[in-house]
C-alpha atoms as one frame of an Amber mdcrd trajectory, in Angstrom:
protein
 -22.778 -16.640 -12.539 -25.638 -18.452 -11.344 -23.736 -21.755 -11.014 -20.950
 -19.941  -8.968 -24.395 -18.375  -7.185 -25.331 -21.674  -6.366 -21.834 -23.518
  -5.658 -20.680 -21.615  -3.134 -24.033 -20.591  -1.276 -25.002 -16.904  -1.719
 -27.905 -15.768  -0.213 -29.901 -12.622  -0.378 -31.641 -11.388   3.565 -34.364
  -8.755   1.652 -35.195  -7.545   5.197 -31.577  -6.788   5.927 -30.614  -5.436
   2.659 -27.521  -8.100   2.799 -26.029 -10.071   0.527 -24.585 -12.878   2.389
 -21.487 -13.760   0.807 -20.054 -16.737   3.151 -21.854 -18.519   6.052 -20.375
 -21.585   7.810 -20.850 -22.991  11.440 -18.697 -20.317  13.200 -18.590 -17.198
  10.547 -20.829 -15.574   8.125 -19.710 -12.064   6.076 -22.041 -10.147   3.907
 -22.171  -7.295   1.983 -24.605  -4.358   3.041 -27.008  -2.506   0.588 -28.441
  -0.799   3.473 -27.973   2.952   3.542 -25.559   3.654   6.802 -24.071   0.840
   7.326 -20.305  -0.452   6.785 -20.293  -2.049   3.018 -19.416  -5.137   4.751
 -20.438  -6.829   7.691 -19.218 -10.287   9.447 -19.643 -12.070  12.487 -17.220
 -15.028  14.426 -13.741 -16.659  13.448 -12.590 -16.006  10.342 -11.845 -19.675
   8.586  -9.260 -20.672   5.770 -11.673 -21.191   2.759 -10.118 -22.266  -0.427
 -11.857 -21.818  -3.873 -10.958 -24.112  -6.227  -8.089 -26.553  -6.732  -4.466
 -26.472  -7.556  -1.536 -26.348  -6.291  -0.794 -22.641  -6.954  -2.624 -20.318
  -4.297  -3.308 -16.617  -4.763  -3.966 -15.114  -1.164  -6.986 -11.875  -1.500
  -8.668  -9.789   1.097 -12.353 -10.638  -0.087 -14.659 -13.330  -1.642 -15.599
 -12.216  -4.773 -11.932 -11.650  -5.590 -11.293 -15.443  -4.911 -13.821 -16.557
  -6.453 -12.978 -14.584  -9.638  -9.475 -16.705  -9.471 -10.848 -19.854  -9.038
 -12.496 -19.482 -12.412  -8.888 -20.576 -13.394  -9.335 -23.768 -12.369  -6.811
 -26.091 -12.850  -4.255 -23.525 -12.435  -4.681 -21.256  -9.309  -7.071 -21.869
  -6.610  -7.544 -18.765  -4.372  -8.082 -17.921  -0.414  -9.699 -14.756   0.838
  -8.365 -13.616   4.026 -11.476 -11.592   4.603  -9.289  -8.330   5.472  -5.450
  -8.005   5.058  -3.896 -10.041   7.009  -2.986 -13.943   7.974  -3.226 -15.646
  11.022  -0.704 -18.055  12.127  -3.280 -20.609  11.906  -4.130 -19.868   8.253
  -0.269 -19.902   7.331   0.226 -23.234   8.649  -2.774 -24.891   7.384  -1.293
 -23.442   3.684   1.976 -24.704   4.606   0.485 -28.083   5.455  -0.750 -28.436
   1.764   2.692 -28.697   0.053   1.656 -25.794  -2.484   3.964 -25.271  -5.517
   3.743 -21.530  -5.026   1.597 -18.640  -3.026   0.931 -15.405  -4.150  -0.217
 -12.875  -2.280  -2.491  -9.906  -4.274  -3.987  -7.436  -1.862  -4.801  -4.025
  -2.080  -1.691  -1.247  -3.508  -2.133   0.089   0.391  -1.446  -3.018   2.438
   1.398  -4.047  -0.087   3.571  -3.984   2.870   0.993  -6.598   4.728   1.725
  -8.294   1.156   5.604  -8.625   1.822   5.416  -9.818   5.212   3.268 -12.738
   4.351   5.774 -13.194   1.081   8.306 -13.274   3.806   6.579 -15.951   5.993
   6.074 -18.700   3.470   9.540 -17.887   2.023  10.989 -18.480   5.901   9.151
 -21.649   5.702  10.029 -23.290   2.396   7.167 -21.998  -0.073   8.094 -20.314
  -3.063   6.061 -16.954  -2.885   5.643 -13.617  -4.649   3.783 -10.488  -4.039
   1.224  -9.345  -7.050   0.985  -5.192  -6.839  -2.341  -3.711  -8.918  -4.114
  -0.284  -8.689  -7.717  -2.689  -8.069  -8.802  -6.191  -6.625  -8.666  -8.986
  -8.832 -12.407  -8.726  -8.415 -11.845  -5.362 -10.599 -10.688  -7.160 -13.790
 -10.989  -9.375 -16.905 -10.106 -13.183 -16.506  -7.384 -12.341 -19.307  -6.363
  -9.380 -17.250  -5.961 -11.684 -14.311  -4.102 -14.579 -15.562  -1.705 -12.200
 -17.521  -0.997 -10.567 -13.593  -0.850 -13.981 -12.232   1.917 -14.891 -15.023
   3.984 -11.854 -14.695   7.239 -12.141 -12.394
C-alpha cells in the first residue's frame, strides 16, 4: 500500500532499474528489474529489523514477506533474515526481547535451516515452531496467513 510505501521507506533508482526495498546506515537490499542481473541485490551487514509489534515473532527470508505479517498487527510482528539463516547476533537480540513465541516460516527447501533455528530458541527458553508452506508468506491472502500462523 502506499502507506506501507511510505512507512517503511521504499524507493525506486529509475537509472538502476531497482527497487530499493531496505536502506539503513550499514545495509541497503533491493530488488532488480534490470535484465541480467540477480533478482536481488544487497550491500553491508545484514541488521535485525522488526516490522511491527507484538510479542509473537514470525522469522522470513525477505521483506515483503515481513511486511505482509506485520499487517497483523497486534498479533505477530515479523523479522526478515534477508536469506535463510540467523546469526548469533540476531538470535540473541530476539532472545533479549522476552517474546511469547517465534516462528520460523522459510522456504519448503531450507525447512531444515527452519528446525535448527526452532532448535536454538527452544535450547534457550523460547517457545518456537517451524511453519512449512509450498510459497512465502509474501505468496498469500492475509486470511491465508493468519490461518498458517494459527495452525500447530
Amino acid at each position: 500500500s502506499k502507506e506501507e510505501i511510505d512507512e517503511y521507506g521504499v524507493k525506486w533508482s529509475p537509472k538502476q532499474q531497482l527497487l530499493i526495498l531496505l536502506d539503513t546506515a550499514k545495509y541497503w537490499q533491493g530488488r532488480s528489474f534490470a535484465p541480467n542481473r540477480p533478482k536481488y541485490l544487497s550491500s553491508g551487514s545484514k541488521p535485525l529489523t522488526i516490522y511491527g509489534e507484538a510479542d509473537r515473532i514470525v522469522i522470513v527470508e525477505d521483506i515483503v514477506s515481513a511486511w505482509k505479517i506485520a499487517r497483523l498487527r497486534k498479533q505477530y510482528c515479523a523479522v526478515p533474515v534477508l536469506g535463510s539463516s540467523l546469526s548469533y547476533e540476531m538470535e540473541q537480540q530476539l532472545v533479549d526481547m522476552n517474546l511469547k513465541e517465534v516462528l520460523v516460516w522459510l522456504d519448503r527447501d531450507k525447512s531444515l535451516n527452519a528446525l535448527r533455528i526452532k532448535r536454538k530458541f527452544l535450547q534457550r527458553g523460547v517457545d518456537s515452531r517451524v511453519i512449512v508452506t509450498d510459497n512465502d508468506p509474501k505468496e498469500y491472502s492475509k486470511g491465508e496467513i493468519e490461518e498458517w500462523l494459527r495452525s500447530k
